[in-house]
XYZ file of C-alpha atoms in Angstrom:
604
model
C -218.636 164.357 -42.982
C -219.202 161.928 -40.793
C -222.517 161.018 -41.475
C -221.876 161.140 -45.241
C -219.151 157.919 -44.314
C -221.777 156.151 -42.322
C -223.815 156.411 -44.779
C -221.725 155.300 -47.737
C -220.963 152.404 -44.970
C -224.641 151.258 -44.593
C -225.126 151.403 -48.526
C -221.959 148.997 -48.938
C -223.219 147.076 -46.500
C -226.537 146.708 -48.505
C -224.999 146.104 -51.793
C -222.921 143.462 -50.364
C -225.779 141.863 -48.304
C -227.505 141.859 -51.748
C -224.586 140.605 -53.564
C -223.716 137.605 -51.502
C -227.630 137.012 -51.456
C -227.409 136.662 -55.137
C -225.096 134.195 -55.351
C -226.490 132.441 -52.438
C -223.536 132.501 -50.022
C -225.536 132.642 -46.935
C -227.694 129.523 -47.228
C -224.758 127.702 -48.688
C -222.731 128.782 -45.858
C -225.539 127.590 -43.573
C -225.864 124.670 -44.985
C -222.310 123.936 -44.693
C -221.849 124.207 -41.333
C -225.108 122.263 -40.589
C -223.404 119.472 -42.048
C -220.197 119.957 -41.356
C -220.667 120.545 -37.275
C -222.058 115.959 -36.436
C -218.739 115.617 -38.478
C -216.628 117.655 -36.156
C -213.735 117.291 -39.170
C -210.323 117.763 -37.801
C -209.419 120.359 -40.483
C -212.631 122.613 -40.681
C -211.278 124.878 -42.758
C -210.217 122.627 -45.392
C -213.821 120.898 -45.416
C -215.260 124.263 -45.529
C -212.891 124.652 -48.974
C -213.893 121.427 -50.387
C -217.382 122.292 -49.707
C -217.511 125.631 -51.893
C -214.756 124.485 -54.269
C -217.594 122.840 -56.420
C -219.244 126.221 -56.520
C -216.326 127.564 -58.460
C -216.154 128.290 -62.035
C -214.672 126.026 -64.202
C -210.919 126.317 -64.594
C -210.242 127.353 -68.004
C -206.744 127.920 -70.220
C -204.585 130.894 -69.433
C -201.608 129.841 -71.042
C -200.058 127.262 -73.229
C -195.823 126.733 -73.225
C -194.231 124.711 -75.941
C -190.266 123.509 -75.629
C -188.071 121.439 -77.746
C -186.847 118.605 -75.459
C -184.912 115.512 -76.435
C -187.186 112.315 -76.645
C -185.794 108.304 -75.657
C -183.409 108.435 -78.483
C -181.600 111.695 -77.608
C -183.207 113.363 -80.488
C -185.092 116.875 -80.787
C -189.145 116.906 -79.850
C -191.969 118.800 -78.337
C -192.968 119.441 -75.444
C -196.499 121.040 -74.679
C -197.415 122.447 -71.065
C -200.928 123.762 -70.166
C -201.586 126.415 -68.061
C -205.117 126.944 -66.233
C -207.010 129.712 -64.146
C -208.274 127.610 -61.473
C -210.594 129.706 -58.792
C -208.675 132.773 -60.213
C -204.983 131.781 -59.554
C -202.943 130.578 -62.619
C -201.458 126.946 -62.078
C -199.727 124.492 -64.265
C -202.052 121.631 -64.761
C -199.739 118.934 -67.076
C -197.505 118.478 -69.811
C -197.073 116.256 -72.813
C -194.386 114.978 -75.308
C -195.113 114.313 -78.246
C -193.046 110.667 -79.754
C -191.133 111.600 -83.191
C -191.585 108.853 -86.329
C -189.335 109.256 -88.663
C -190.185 107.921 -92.022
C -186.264 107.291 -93.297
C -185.892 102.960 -93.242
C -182.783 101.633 -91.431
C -180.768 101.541 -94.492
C -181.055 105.131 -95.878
C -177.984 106.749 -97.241
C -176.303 109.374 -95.015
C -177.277 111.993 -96.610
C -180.531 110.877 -96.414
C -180.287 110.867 -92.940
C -178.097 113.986 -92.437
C -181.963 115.602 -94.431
C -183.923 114.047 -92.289
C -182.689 115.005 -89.152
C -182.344 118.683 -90.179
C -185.905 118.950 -91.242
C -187.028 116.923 -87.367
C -184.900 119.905 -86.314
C -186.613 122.513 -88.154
C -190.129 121.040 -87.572
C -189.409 120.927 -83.787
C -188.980 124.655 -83.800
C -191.740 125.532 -85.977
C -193.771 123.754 -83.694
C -192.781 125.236 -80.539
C -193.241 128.658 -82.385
C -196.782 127.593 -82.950
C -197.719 126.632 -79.638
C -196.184 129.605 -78.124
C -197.515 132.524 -80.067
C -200.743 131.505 -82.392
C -202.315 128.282 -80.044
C -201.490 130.040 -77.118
C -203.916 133.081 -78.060
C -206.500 131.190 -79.451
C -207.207 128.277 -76.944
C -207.550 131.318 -74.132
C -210.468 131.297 -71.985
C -211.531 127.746 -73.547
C -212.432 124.956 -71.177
C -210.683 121.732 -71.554
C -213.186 119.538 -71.027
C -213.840 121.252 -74.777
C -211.876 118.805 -76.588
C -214.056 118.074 -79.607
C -214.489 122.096 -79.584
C -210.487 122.787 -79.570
C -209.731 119.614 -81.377
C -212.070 121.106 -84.645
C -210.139 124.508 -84.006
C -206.599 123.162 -84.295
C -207.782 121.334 -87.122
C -208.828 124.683 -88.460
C -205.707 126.225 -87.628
C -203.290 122.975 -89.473
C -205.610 123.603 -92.940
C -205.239 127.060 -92.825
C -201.263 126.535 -92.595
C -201.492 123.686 -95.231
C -203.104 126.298 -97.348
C -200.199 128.842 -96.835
C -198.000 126.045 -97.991
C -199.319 125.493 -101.030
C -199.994 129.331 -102.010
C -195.916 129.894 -101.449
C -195.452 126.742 -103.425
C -197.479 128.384 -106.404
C -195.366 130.952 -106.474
C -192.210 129.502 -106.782
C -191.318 128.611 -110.677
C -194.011 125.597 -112.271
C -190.940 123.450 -113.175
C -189.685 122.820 -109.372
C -192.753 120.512 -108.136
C -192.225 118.378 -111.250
C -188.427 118.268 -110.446
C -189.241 117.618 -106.936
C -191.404 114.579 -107.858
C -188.824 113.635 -109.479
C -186.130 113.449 -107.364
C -188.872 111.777 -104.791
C -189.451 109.070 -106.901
C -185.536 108.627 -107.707
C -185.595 108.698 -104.097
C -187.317 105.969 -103.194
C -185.681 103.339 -105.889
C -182.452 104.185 -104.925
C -182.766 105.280 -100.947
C -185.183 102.793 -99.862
C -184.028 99.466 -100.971
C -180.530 100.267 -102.794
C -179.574 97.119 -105.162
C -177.615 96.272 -108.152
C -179.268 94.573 -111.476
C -177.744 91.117 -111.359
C -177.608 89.108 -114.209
C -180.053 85.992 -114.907
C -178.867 82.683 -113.695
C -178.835 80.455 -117.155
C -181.505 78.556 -118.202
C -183.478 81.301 -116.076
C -186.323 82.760 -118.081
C -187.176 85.811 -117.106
C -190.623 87.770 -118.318
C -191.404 91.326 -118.667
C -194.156 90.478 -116.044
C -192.891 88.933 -113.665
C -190.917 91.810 -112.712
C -194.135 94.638 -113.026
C -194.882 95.440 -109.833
C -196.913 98.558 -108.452
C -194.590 101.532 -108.124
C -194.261 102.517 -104.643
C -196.926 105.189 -103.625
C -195.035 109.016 -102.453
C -194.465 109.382 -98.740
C -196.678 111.615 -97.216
C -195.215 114.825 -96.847
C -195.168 116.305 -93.286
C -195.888 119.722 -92.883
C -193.265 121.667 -90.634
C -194.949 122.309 -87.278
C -197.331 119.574 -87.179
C -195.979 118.426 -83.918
C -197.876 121.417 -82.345
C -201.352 119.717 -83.590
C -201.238 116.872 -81.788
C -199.192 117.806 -78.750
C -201.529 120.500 -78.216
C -204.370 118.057 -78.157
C -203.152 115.481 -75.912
C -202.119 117.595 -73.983
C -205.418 119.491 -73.562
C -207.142 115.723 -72.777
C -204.865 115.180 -70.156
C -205.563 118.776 -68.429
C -209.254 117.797 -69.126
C -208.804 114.380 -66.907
C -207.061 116.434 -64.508
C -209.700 118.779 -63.822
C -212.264 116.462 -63.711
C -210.017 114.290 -61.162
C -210.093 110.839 -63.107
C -207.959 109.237 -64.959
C -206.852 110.244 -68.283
C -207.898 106.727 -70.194
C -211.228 107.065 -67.943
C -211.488 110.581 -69.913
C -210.897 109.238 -73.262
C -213.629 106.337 -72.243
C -216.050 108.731 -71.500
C -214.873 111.203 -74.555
C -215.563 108.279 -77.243
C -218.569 106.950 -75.342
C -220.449 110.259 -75.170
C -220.091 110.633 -71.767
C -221.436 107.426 -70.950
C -219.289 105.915 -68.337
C -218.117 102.598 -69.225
C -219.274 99.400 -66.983
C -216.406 97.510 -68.005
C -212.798 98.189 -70.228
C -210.534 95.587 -71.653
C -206.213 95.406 -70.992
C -205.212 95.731 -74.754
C -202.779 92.580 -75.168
C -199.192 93.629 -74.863
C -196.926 92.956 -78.289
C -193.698 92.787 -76.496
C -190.322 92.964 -78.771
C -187.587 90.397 -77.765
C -185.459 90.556 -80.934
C -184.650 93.100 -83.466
C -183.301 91.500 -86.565
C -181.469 94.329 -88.187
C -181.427 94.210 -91.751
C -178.315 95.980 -92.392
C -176.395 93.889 -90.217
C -173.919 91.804 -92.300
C -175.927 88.607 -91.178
C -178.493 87.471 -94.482
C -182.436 87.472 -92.981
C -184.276 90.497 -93.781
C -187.712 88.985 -93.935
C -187.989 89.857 -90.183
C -187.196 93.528 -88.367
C -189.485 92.205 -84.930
C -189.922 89.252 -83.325
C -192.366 89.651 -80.305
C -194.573 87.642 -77.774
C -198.102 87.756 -77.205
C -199.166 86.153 -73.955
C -202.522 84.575 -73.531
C -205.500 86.128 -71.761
C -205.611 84.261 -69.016
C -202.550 85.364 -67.739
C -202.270 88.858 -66.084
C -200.391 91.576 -67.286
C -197.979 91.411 -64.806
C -197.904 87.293 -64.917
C -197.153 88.070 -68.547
C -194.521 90.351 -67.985
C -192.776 87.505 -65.894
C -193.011 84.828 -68.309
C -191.680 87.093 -70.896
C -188.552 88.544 -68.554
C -187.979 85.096 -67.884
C -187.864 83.865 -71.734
C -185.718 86.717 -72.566
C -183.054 86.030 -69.665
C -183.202 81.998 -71.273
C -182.278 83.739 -74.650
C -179.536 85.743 -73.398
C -178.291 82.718 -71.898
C -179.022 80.861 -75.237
C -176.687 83.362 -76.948
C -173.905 83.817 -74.905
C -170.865 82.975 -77.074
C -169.564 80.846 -74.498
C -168.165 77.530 -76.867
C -170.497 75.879 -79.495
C -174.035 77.436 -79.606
C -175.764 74.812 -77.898
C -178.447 72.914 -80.307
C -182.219 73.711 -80.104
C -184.193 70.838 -78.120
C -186.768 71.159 -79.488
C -190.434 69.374 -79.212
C -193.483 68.654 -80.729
C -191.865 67.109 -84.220
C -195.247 66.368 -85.118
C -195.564 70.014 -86.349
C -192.296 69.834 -88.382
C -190.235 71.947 -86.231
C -187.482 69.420 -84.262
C -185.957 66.758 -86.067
C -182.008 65.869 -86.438
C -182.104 66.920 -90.152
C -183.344 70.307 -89.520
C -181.357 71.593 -86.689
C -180.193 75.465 -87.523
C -177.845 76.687 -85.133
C -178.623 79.491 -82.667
C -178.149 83.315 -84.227
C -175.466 85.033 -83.191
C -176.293 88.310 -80.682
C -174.491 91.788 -80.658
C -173.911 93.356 -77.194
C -176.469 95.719 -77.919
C -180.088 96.989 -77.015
C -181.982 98.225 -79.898
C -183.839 101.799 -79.669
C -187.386 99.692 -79.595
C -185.652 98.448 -75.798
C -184.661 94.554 -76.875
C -181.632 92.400 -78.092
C -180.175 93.296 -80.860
C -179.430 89.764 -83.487
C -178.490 89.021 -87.157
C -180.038 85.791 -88.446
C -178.864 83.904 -91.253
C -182.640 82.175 -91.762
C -186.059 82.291 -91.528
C -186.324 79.528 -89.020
C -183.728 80.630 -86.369
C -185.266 83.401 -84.513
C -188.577 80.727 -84.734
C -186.101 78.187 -83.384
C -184.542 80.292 -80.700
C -187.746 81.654 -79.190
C -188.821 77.704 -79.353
C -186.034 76.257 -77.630
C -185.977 79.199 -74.790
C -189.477 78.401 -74.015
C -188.997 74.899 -74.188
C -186.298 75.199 -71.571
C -188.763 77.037 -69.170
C -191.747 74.689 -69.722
C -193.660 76.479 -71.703
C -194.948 75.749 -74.893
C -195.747 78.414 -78.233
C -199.006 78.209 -79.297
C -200.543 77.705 -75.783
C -198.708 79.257 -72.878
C -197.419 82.097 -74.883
C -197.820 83.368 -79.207
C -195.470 84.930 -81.708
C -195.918 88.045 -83.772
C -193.632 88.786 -86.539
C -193.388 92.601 -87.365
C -191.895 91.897 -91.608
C -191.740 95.824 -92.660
C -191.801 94.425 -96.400
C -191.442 97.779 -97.302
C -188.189 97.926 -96.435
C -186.879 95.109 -98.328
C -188.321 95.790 -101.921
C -185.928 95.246 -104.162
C -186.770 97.939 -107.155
C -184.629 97.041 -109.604
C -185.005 93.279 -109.429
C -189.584 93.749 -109.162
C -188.934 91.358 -105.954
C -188.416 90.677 -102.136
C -184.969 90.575 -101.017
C -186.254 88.084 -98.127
C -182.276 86.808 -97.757
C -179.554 88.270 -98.952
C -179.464 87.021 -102.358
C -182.348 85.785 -102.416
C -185.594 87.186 -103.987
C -189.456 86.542 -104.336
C -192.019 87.815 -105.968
C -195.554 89.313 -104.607
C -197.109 86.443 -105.083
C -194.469 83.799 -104.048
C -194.649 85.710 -101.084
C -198.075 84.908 -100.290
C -196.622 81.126 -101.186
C -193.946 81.209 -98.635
C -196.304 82.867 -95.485
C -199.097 80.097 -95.556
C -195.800 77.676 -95.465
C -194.277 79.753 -92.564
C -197.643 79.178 -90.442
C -199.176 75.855 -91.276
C -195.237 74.908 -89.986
C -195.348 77.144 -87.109
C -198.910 77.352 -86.156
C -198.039 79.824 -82.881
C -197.476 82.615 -85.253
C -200.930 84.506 -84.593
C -200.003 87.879 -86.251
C -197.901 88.840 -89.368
C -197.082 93.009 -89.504
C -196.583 94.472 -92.613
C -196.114 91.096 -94.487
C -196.079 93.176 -98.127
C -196.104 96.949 -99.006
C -199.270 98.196 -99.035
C -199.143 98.289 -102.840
C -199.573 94.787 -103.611
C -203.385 94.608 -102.660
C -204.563 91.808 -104.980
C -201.738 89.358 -102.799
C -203.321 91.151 -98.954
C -206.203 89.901 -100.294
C -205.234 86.265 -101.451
C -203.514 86.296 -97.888
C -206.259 87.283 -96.366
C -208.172 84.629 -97.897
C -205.945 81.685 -97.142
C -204.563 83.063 -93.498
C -207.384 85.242 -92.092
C -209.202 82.313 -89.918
C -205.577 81.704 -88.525
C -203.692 84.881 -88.083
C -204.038 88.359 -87.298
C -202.646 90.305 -91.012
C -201.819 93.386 -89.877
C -201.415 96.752 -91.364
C -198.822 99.291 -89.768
C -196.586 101.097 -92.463
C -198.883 99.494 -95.252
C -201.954 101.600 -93.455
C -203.104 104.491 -95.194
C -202.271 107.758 -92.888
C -204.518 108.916 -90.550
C -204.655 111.751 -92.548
C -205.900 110.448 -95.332
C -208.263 108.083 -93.809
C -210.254 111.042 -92.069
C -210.476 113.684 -95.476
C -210.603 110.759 -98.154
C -212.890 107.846 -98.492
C -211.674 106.513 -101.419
C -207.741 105.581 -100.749
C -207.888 102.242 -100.356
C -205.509 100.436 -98.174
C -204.500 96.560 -98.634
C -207.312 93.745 -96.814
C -206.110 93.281 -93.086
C -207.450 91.999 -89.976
C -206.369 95.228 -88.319
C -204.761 98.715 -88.724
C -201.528 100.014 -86.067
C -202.226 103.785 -85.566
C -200.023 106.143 -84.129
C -200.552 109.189 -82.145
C -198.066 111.201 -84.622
C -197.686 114.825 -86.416
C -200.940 116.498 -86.615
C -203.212 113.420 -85.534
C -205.500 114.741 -82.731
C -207.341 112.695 -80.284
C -210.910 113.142 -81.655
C -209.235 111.606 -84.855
C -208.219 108.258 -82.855
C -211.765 108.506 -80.683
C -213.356 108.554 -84.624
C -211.418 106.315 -86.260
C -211.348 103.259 -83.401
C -215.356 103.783 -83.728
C -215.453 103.020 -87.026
C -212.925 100.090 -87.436
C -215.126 98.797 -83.943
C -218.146 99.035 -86.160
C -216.346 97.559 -89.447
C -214.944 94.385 -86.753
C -211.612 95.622 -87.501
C -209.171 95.134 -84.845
C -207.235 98.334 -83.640
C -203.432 98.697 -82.539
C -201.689 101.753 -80.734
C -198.056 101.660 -81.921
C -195.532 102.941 -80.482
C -193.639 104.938 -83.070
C -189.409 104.586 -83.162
C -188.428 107.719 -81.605
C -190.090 107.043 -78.234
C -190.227 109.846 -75.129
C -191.288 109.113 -71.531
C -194.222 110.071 -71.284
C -196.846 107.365 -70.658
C -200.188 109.144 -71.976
C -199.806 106.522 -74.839
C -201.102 103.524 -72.834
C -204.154 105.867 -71.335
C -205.340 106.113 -74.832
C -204.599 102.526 -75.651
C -206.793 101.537 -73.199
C -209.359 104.143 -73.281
C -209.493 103.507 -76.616
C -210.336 99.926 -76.401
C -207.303 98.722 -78.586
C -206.935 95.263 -78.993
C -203.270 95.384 -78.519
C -200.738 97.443 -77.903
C -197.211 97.389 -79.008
C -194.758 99.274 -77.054
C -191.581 97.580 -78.159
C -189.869 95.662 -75.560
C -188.594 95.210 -71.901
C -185.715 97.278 -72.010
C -185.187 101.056 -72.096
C -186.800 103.936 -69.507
C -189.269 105.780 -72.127
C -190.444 101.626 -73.150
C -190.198 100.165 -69.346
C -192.067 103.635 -68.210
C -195.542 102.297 -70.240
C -195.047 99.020 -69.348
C -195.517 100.304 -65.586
C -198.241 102.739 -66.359
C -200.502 99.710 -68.105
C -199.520 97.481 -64.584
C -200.976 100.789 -62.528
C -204.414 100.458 -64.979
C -204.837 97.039 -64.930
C -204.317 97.184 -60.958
C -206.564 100.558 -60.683
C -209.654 98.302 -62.800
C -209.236 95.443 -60.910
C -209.529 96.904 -57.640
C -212.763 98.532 -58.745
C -213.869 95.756 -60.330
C -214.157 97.101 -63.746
C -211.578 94.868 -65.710
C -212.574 92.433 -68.453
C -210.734 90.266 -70.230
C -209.183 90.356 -73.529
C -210.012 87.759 -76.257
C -207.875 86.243 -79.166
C -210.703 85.007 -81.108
C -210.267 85.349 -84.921
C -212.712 87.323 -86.841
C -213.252 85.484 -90.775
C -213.324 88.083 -93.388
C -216.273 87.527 -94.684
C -218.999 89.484 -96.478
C -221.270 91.276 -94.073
C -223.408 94.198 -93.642
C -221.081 97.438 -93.582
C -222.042 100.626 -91.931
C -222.869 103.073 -94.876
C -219.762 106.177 -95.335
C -217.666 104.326 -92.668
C -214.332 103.472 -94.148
C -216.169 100.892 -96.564
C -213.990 102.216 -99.280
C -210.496 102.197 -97.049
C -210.921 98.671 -95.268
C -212.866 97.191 -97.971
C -214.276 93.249 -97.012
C -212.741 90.810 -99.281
C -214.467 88.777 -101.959
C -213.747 85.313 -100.828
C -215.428 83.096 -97.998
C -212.499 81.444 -95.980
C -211.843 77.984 -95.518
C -213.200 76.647 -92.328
């Protein structure tokens, strides 16, 4: 007996002798401590670790947990946690949560809103559902540094469920989609823009066409669940960065670049909110939802934060209710902006922060918020146009009047699609430090984006955000067009997955199309956002303003970047040079149908 142990003993010993000799344990070991011993490290054994860690196999997903959590706004989201075997131990590597955009404009009807928020409810669940049962088996055992591999099997996964959809609609009754489109399209003439026919002023004539306007295009429906899409993608990216211990918009970099490691990356240019003009507040301007300030590229960021903090404190101050509003000072008449028989008084502010983080204000003109952000800066020494720019986010869409065929622009007060394009080249030959107009018409008036384009394009950024096409879309079909623009705001919403923004920035790059990340409404905390802006290469980013936790939170995070690249001496700076539209060579199948080039040369 005993000799039958030693011998079992010796033949261990052999097979483990071989074994370790296989995987080369020995001579790594010896090599090892070869180096290791001139160092004399403190902590051996932790060298030793470090030293065979790289050995190990790469971590790969055990486990995914998805968890409705409230986002900025106190509504329902998703949250998305990854879970990896890392040298055979299970350990949670990150989390993400997704932001929630709601489609439903400011002035919806309750009930509108009451449907809304019951199908963000429903939606929520559905999607933490997903992530826990189906994702959660399928991404096992995938690595993820994978992400254009898991990315193409959750897109798999959303078709497949899109297909479902529509087999269960088939089998309800044929009359019910027709009602449905129906009731959409009542929907949107009476929820969107509600508004009573007045009658004609006499002596007004009034034409059968100048009241045809394009109907508004359907909202894109949202299939329930497709939170879990992109959550579950982001979040993989982030647990890829993670692994590979560099930073997530480094990983996105190197994701779009094919690996190759950038020399030098670009701050996008921060669009920072300082007023919300509500346009359901009982004051008359609803031209304007955003007013925000673009700072120039010398400055950086956080020399542009400072100006801007300091601007907003001269505002408050501006519209404290303290006595008379005190009169604009105002310089630099020789632009038409500061003499005696224009003087508007200052708007009136509410006590109140808006959900995009800034001051709340009702306006009764188009020239007041223009007037107030003039005079502030005035006050501080700085000057618009030079030491700091305007942006002025319109969301035309949400002041379509349907029954009139016009823009309600004041209360009142209505303009057609092409006296539109009338009134902005007025608004910025008179205030030449506007440098970017946001959804300045819907996205179905294309023939006056392009005469815009034409007569504004050398001199302001014309910017797409609600008028874009959806991401969606943009990706499956090449032939929606969307209106001429300098420049497309894309959100990292619903079922949009980060090998869709890594494609999509390529080809507006290649097209000389400048990209936005947005921010969507309902905002969460989590600062992943900014890594992709800037990974990315976004031109600018707008993150809504200076006020707020889930805003101030990116803020910070794009301060930490800009410190990180300068320190390594990787930071370049941004540019606000204005691209002309015109004609030029177009890559072939690359968006030349959605961001078509217009037809016109600009004036110098």
């Amino acid at each position: 007996r005993r000799l039958r142990e030693q011998r079992r003993l010796r033949e261990e010993a052999v097979a483990a002798a071989e074994y370790y000799r296989g995987l080369r344990v020995p001579q790594r070991m010896e090599e090892a401590l070869n180096a290791l011993f001139p160092l004399r490290p403190a902590d051996l054994y932790g060298e030793l670790a470090n030293y065979f860690s790289k050995f190990s196999k790469a971590p790969v997903i055990c486990k995914l947990v998805g968890r409705k959590v409230l986002d900025g706004v106190g509504q329902p989201t998703l949250e998305v946690e990854i879970y990896c075997t890392v040298q055979n131990y299970e350990k949670r590597i990150c989390s993400t949560v997704m932001s929630f955009h709601s489609q439903t404009p400011e002035n919806a009807l309750p009930e509108t809103i009451e449907a809304d928020e019951k199908e963000r409810n429903d939606s929520v669940n559905t999607a933490v559902e997903w992530v826990n049962e189906s994702l959660n088996t399928m991404l096992r055992d995938l690595k993820p540094i994978d992400q254009c591999k898991i990315d193409k099997m959750l897109g798999e996964y959303f078709t497949k469920k899109e297909e479902e959809k529509k087999e269960i609609q088939k089998q309800k009754e044929g009359e019910e989609p027709e009602a449905t489109r129906a009731l959409t399209s009542c929907a949107l003439s009476v929820t969107l823009l509600p508004g009573k026919k007045k009658a004609a002023k006499p002596g007004k004539k009034v034409t059968v066409a100048e009241r045809t306007i394009p109907p508004a295009e359907p909202i894109e429906s949202v299939l329930c669940g497709s939170l879990a899409i992109g959550g579950t993608s982001l979040a993989v990216a982030k647990a890829g960065a993670t692994i590979s211990h560099i930073p997530l918009y480094l990983h996105i970099a190197l994701l779009k670049h094919d690996q190759a490691s950038p020399k030098e990356m670009t701050l996008p240019l921060p669009m920072v909110t300082l007023l919300n003009c509500e346009k359901t507040s009982p004051a008359k301007l609803k031209l304007v939802k955003e007013v925000m300030l673009i700072p120039p590229v010398q400055l950086s960021l956080e020399q542009s934060l400072e100006k801007i903090l300091d601007i907003q404190k001269e505002m408050m101050r501006l519209l404290k209710p303290s006595g008379k509003a005190p009169s604009p000072q105002l310089a630099d008449s020789k632009k038409g902006r500061a003499n005696n028989s224009r003087k508007k008084a200052l708007p009136q502010a509410s006590k109140r922060i808006s959900h995009l983080g800034c001051l709340i204000t009702g306006c009764d003109n188009l020239e007041q918020p223009l007037l107030l952000m003039q005079t502030a800066c005035n006050n501080l020494g700085l000057e618009l146009g030079k030491d700091m720019y305007l942006a002025i986010n319109c969301a035309a869409h949400e002041f379509m009047d349907y029954v009139e065929g016009k823009y309600e622009i004041l209360t009142g007060t209505f303009k057609s699609p092409d006296e539109m394009v009338d009134m902005y080249v007025r608004l910025i030959n008179e205030f030449p430090f506007i440098i970017a107009l946001i959804d300045p018409l819907r996205k179905e008036d294309r023939q006056q984006w392009n005469n815009m384009s034409c007569a504004l394009g050398s001199k302001c950024y014309l910017i797409a955000e609600e008028a874009a096409t959806y991401i969606s879309k943009l990706k499956t079909d090449q032939n929606i067009n969307i209106p001429q623009c300098s420049g497309v705001v894309l959100k990292y919403i619903n079922q949009t997955k980060v090998s869709d923004l890594i494609e999509l920035t390529g080809l507006l790059d290649g097209q000389r199309h400048i990209t936005i990340l947005g921010s969507p409404d309902g905002e969460s905390s989590d600062d992943s956002f900014v890594d992709l802006a800037v990974g990315l290469g976004a031109r600018f980013i707008k993150l809504g303003g200076l006020s707020r936790g889930e805003r101030v939170t990116k803020y910070n995070r794009l301060l930490a970047i800009e410190e990180e690249l300068a320190k390594n001496r990787t930071l370049r700076k941004a540019n606000l040079e204005f691209i002309p539209f015109a004609e030029e060579s177009q890559p072939e199948n690359q968006l030349s149908e959605v961001l078509p080039p217009p037809k016109q040369d600009l004036p110098p």
